[in-house]
PDB file of C-alpha atoms and ligand atoms in Angstrom:
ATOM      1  CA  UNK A  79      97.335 122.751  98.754  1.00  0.00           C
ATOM      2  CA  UNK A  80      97.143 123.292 102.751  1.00  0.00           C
ATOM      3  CA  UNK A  81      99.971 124.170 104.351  1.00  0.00           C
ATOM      4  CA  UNK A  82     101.077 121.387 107.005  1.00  0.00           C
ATOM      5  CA  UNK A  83     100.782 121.865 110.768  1.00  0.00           C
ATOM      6  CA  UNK A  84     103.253 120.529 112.858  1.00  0.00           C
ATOM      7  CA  UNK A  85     103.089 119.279 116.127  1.00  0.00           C
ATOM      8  CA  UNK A  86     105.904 118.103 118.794  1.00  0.00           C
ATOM      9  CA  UNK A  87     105.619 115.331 120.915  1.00  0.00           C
ATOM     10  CA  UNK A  88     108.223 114.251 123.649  1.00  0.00           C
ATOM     11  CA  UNK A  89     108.032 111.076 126.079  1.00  0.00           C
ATOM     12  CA  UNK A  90     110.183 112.105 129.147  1.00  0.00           C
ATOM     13  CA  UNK A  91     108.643 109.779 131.198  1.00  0.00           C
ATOM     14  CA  UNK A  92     111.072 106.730 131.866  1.00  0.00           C
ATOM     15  CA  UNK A  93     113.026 106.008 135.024  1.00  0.00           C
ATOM     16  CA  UNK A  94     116.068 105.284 132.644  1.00  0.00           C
ATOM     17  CA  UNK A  95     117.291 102.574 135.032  1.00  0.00           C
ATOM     18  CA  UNK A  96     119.889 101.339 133.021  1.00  0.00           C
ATOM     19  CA  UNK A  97     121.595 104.574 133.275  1.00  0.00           C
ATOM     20  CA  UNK A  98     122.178 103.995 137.330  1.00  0.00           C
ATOM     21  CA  UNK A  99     121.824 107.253 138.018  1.00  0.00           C
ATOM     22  CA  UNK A 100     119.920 109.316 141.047  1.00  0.00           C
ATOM     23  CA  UNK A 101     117.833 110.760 138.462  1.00  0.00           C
ATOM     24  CA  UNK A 102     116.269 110.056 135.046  1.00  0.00           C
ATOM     25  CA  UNK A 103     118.634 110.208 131.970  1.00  0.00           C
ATOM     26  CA  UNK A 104     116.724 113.332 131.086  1.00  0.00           C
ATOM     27  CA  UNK A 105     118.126 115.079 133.783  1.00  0.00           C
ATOM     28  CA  UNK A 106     121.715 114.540 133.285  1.00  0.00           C
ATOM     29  CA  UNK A 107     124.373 116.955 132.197  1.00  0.00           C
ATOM     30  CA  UNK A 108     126.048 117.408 128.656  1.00  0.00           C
ATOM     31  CA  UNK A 109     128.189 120.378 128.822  1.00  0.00           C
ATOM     32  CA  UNK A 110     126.428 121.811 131.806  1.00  0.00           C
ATOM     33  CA  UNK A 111     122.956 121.909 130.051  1.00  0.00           C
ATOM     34  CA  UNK A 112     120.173 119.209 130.967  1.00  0.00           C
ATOM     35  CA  UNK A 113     119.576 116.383 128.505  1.00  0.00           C
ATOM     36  CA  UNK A 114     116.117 117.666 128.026  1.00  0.00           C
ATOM     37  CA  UNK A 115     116.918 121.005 127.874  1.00  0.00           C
ATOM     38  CA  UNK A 116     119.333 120.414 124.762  1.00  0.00           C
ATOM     39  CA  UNK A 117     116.406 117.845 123.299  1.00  0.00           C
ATOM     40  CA  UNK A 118     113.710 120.576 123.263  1.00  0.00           C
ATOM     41  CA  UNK A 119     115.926 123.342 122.357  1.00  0.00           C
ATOM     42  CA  UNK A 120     117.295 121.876 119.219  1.00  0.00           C
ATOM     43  CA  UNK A 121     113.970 120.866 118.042  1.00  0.00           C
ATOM     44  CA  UNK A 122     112.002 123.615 119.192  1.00  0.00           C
ATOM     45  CA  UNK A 123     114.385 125.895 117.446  1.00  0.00           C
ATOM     46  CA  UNK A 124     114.868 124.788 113.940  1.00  0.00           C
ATOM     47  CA  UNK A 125     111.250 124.044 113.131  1.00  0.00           C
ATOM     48  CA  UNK A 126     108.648 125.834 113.253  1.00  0.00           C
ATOM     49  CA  UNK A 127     105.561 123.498 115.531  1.00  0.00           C
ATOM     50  CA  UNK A 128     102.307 124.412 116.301  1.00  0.00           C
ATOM     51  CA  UNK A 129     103.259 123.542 119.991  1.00  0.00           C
ATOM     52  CA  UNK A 130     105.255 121.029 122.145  1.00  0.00           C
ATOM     53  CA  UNK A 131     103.917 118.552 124.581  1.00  0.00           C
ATOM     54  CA  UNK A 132     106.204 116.891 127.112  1.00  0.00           C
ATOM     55  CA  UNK A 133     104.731 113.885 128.741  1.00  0.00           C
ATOM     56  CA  UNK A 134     106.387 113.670 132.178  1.00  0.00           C
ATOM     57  CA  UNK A 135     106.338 111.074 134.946  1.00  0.00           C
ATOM     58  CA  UNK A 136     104.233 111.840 138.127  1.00  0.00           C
ATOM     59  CA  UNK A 137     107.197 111.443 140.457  1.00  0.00           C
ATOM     60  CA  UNK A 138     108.974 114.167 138.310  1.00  0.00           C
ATOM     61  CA  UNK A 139     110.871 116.158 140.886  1.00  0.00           C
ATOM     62  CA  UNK A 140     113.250 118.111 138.238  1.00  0.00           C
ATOM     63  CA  UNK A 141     111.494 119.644 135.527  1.00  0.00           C
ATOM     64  CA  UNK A 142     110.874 122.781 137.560  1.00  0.00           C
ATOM     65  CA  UNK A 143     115.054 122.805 137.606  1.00  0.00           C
ATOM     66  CA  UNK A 144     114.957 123.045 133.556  1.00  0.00           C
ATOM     67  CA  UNK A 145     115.215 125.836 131.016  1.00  0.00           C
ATOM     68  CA  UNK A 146     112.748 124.766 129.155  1.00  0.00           C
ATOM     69  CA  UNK A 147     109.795 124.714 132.113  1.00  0.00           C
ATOM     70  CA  UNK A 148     110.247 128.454 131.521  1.00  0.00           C
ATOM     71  CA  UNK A 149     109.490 128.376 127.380  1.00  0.00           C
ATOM     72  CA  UNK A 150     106.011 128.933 126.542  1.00  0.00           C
ATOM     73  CA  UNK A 151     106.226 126.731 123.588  1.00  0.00           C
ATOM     74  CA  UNK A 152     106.247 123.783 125.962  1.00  0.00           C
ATOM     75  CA  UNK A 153     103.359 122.089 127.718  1.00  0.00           C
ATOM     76  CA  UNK A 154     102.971 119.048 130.062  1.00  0.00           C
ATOM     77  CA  UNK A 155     101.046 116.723 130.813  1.00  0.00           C
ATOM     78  CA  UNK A 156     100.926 113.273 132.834  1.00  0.00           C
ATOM     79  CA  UNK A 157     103.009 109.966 131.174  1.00  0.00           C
ATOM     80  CA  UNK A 158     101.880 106.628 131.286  1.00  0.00           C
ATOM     81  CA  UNK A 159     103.570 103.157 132.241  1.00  0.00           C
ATOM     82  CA  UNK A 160     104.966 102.224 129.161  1.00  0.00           C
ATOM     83  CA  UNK A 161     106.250 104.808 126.232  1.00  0.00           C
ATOM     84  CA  UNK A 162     102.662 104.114 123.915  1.00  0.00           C
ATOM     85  CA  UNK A 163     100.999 105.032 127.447  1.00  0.00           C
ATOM     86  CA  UNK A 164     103.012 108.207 127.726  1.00  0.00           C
ATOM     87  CA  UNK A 165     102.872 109.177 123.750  1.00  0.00           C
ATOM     88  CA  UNK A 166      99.011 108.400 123.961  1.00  0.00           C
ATOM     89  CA  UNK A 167      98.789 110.775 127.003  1.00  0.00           C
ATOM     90  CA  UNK A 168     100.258 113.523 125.221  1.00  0.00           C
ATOM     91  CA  UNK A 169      98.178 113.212 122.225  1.00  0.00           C
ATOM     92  CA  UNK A 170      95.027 113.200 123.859  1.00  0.00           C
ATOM     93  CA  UNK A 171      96.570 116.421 126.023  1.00  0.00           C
ATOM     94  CA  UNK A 172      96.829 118.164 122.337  1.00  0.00           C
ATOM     95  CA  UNK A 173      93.046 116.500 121.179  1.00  0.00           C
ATOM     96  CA  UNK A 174      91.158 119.728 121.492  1.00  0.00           C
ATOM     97  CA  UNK A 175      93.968 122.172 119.491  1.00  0.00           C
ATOM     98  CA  UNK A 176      95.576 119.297 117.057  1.00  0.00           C
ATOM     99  CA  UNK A 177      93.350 118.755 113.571  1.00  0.00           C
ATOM    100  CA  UNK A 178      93.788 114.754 112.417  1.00  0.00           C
ATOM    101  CA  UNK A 179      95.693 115.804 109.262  1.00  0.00           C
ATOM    102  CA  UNK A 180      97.947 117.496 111.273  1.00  0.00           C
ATOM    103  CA  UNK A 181     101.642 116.073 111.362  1.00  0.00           C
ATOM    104  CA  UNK A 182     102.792 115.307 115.004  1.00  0.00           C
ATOM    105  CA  UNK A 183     106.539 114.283 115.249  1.00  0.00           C
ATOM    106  CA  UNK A 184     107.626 112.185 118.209  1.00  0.00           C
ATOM    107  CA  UNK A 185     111.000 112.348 119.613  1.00  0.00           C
ATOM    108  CA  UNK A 186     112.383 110.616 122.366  1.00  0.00           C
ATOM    109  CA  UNK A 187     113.850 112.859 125.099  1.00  0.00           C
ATOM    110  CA  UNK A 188     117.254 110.924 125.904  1.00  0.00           C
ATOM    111  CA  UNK A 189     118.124 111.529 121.818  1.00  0.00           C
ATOM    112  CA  UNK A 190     119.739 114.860 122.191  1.00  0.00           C
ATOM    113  CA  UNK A 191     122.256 113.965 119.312  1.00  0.00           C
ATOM    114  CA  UNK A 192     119.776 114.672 116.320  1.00  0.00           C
ATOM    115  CA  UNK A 193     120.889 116.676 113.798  1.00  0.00           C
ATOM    116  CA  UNK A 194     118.959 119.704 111.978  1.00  0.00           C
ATOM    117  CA  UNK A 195     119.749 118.059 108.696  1.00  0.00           C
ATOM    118  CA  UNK A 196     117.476 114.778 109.340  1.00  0.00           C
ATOM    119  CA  UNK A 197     114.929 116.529 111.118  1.00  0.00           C
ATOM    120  CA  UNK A 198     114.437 118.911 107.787  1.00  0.00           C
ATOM    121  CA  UNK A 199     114.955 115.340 105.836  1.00  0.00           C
ATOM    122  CA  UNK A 200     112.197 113.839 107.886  1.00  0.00           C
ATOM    123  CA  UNK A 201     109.784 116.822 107.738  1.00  0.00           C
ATOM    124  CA  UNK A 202     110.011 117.566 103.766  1.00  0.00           C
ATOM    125  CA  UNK A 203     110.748 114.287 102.808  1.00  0.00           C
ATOM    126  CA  UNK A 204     107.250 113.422 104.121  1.00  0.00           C
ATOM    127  CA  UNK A 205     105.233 116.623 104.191  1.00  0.00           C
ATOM    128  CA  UNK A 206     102.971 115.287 101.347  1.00  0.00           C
ATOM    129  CA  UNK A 207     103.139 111.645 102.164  1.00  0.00           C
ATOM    130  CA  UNK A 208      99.648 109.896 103.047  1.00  0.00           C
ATOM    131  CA  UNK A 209     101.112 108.103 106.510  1.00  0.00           C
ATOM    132  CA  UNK A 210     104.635 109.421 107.208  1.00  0.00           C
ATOM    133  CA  UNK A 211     107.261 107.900 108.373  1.00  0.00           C
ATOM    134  CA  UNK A 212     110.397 107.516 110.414  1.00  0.00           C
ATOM    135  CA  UNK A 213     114.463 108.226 110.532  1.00  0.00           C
ATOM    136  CA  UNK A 214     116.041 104.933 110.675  1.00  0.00           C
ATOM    137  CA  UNK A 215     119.651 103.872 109.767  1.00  0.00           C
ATOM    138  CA  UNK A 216     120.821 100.734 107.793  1.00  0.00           C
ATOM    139  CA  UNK A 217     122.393  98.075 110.238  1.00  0.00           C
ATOM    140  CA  UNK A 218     126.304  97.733 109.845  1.00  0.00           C
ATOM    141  CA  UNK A 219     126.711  94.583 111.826  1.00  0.00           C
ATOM    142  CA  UNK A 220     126.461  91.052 111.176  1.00  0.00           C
ATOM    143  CA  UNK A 221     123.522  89.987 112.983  1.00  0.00           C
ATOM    144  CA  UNK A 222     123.319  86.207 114.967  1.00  0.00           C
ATOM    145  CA  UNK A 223     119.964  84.654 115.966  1.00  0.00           C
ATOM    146  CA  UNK A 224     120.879  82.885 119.732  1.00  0.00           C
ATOM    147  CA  UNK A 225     118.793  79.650 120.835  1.00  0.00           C
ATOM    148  CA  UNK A 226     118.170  80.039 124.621  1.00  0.00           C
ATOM    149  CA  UNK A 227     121.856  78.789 125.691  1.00  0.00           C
ATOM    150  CA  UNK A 228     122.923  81.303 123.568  1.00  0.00           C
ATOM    151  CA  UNK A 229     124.253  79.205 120.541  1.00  0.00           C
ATOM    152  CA  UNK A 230     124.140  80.498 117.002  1.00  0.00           C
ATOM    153  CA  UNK A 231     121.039  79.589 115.588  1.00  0.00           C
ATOM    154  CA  UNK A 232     121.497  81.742 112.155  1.00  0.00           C
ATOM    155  CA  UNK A 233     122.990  84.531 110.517  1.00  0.00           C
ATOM    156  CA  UNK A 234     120.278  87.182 109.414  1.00  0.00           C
ATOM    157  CA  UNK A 235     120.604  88.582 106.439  1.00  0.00           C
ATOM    158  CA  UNK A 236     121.357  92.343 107.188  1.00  0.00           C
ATOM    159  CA  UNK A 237     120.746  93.775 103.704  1.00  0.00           C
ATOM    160  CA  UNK A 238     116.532  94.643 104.288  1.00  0.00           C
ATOM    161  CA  UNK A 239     116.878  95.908 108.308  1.00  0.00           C
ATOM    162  CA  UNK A 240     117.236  98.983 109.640  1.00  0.00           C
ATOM    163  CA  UNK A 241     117.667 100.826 112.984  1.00  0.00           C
ATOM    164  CA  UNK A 242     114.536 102.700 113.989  1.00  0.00           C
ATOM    165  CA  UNK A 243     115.309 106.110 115.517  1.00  0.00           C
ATOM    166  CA  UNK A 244     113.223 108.725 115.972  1.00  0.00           C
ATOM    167  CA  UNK A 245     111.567 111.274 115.572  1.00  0.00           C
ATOM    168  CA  UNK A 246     108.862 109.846 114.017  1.00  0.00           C
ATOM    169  CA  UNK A 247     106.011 111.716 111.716  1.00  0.00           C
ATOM    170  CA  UNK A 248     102.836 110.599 111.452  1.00  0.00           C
ATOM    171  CA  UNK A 249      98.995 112.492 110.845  1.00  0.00           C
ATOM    172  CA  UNK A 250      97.689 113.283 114.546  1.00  0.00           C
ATOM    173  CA  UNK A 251      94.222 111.572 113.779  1.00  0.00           C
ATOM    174  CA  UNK A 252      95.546 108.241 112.636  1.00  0.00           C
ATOM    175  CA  UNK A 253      98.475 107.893 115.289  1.00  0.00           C
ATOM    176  CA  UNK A 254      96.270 108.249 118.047  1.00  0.00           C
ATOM    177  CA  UNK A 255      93.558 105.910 116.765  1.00  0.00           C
ATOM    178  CA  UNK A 256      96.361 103.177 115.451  1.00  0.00           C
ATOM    179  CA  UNK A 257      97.679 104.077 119.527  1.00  0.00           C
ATOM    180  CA  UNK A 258      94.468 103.295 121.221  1.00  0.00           C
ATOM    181  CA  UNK A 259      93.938  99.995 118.937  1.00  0.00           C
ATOM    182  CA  UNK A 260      97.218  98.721 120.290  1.00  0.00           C
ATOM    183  CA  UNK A 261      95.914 100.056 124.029  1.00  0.00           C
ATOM    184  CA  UNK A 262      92.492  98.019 124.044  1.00  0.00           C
ATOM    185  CA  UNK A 263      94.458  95.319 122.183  1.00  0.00           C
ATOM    186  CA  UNK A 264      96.477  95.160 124.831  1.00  0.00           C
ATOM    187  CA  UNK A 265     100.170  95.260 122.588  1.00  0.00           C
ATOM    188  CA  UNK A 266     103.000  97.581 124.041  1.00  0.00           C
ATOM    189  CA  UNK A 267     104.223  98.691 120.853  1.00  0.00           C
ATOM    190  CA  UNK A 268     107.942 100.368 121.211  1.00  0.00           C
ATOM    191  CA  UNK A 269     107.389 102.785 118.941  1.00  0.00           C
ATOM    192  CA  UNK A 270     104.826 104.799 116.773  1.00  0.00           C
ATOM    193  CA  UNK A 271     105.749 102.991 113.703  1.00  0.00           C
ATOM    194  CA  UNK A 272     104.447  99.914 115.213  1.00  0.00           C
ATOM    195  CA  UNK A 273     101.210 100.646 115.858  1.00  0.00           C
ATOM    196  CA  UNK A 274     100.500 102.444 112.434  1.00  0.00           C
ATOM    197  CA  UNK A 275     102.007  99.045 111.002  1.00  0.00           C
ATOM    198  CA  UNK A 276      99.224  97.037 113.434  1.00  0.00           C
ATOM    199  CA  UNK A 277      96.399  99.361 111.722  1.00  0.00           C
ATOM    200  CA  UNK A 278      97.737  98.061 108.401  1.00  0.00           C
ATOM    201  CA  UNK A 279      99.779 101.121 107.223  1.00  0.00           C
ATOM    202  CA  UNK A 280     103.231 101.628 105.458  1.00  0.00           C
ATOM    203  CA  UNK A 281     105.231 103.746 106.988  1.00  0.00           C
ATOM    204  CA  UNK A 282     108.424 105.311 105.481  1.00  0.00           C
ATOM    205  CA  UNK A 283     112.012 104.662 106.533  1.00  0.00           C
ATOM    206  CA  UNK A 284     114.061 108.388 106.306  1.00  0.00           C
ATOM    207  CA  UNK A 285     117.974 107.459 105.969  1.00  0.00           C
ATOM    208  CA  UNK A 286     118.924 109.709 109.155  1.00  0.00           C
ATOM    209  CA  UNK A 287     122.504 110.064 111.040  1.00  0.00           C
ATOM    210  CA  UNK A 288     123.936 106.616 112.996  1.00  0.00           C
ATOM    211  CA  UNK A 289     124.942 108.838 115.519  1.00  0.00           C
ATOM    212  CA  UNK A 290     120.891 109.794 117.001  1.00  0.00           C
ATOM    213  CA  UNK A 291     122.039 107.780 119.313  1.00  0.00           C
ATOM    214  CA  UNK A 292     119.651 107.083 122.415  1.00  0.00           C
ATOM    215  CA  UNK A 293     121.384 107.769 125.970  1.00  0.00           C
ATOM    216  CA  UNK A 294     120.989 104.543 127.679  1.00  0.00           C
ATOM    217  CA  UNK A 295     124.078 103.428 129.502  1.00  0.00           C
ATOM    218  CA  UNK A 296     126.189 105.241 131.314  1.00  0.00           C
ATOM    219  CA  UNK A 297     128.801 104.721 128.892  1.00  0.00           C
ATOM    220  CA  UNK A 298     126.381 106.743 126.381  1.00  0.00           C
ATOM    221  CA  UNK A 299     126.411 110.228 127.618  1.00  0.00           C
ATOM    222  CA  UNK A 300     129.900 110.935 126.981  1.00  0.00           C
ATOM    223  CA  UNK A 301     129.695 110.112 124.151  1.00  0.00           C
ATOM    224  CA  UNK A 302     126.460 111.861 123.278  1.00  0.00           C
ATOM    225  CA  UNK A 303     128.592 114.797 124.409  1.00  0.00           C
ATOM    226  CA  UNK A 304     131.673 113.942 122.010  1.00  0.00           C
ATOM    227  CA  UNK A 305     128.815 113.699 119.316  1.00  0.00           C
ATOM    228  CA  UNK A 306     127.525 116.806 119.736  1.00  0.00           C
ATOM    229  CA  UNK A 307     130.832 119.195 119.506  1.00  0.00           C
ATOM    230  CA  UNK A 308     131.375 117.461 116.445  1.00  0.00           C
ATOM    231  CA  UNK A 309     127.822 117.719 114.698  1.00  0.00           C
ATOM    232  CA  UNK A 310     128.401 120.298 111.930  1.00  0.00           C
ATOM    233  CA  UNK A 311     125.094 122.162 112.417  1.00  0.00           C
ATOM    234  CA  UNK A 312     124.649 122.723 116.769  1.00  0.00           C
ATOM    235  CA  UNK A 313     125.449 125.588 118.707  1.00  0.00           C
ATOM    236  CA  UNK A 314     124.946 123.452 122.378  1.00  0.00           C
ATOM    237  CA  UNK A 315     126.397 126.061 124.946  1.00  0.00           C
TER     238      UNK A 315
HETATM  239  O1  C5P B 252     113.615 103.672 128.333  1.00  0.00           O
HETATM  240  P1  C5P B 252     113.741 104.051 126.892  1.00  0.00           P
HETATM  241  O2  C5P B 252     115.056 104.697 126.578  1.00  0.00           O
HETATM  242  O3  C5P B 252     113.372 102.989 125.929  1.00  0.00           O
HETATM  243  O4  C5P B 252     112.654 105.209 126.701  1.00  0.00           O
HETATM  244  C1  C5P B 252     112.436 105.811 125.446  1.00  0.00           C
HETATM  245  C2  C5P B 252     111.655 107.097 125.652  1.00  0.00           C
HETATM  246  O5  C5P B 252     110.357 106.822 126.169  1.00  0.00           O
HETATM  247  C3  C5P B 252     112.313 108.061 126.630  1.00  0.00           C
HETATM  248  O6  C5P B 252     112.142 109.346 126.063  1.00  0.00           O
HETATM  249  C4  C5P B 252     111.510 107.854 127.899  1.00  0.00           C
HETATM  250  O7  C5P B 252     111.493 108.955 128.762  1.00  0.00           O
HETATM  251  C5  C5P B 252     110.125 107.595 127.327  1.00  0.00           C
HETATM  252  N1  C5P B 252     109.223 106.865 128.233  1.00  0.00           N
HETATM  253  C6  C5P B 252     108.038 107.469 128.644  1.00  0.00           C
HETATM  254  N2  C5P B 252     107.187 106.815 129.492  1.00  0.00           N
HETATM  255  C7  C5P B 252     107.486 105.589 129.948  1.00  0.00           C
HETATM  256  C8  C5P B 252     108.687 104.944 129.544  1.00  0.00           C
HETATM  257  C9  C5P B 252     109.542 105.614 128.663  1.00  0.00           C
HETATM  258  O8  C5P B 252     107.760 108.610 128.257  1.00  0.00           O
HETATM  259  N3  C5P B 252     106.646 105.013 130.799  1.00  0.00           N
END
């Protein structure tokens, strides 16, 4: 039996324009560190990857500000317009060094909350499976369907969804083809799991941690700071 290779993959290329900040979300403090600084760290220090490539925006004026620009475990390259654009990019950046068997786990840079334990859940959980999978949290709430004046239409049964976080592990070969179907088909899939589901696979849902929460509102990064003083397993300063 090979041993797997992993590879890292973070979009960082969003304008984050819910957040209402001067910069992107990325590049916002928790505890004096850079969003994307604790992201990469985290990751990049309690797995072992074959290498890490951050797909940034063209207008990026702050990586060059970052820890991380400085750790040569970390590449770049160019994002796209949408997040498959940007994920795509950075696949096809690691084409000529990644084999197709290969495992490449994609994790979304404003996520700084994840926790070691569902990243090592993720990674052996799946290290034998034939597609791979995703962390992904049973919803809590009751869940209405609105009709466009925003009337309840229905209440969904809740018992068969879940939340779909990331990072998400998939083989290199088949995530980039099942990327560039959804491309020339012309779908903007919101995450990986979606386009391996368009090409027909099964992907895996990994019980991870409700609070991998993504920074999004303002609101958000406080508490993504409150999170992580209280995750069990982080060293952050
Ligand atoms: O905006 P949202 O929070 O949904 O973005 C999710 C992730 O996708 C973020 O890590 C963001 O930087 C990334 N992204 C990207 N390229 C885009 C849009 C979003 O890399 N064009």
């Amino acid at each position: 039996m090979t041993v797997p290779r992993y590879w890292l993959v973070v979009p960082a290329a969003g304008s984050g324009q819910r957040m209402q900040a001067e910069c992107p979300k990325q590049y916002l403090r928790i505890h004096d560190r850079f969003v994307i600084d604790i992201v990469l760290s985290r990751l990049l220090n309690s797995a072992t990857f074959e290498g890490c490539m951050v797909a940034l925006s063209g207008s990026d004026q702050w990586w060059p500000s970052t820890n991380s620009c400085a750790d040569s475990r970390v590449t770049t390259c160019k994002g796209g317009a949408a997040r498959c654009d940007s994920v795509l990019a950075a696949l096809q950046a690691l084409g000529h060094e990644a084999r197709d068997e290969d495992w490449v786990l994609v994790h979304d840079v404003a996520r700084p909350c994840l926790a070691h334990t569902d990243l090592s859940a993720l990674m052996t959980g799946l290290a034998q499976h034939p597609v791979g999978g995703l962390l992904a949290t049973p919803v809590t709430d009751t869940l209405k369907q609105a009709g466009p004046e925003r009337q309840v239409l229905a209440t969904i049964d809740r018992r068969l969804l879940w939340r779909a976080l990331t990072p998400q592990m998939f083989r290199f070969g088949a995530l980039r083809q099942a990327l560039m179907s959804a491309a020339g088909a012309g779908l903007s899939v919101t995450d990986e799991a979606s386009a391996m589901e368009h090409m027909g696979a099964v992907p895996m849902l990994v019980e991870g941690r409700p609070d991998n929460i993504k920074i999004t509102l303002p609101a958000d990064l406080a508490l993504a700071g409150f999170i992580l003083s209280q995750l069990p397993d982080q060293p952050v300063h």
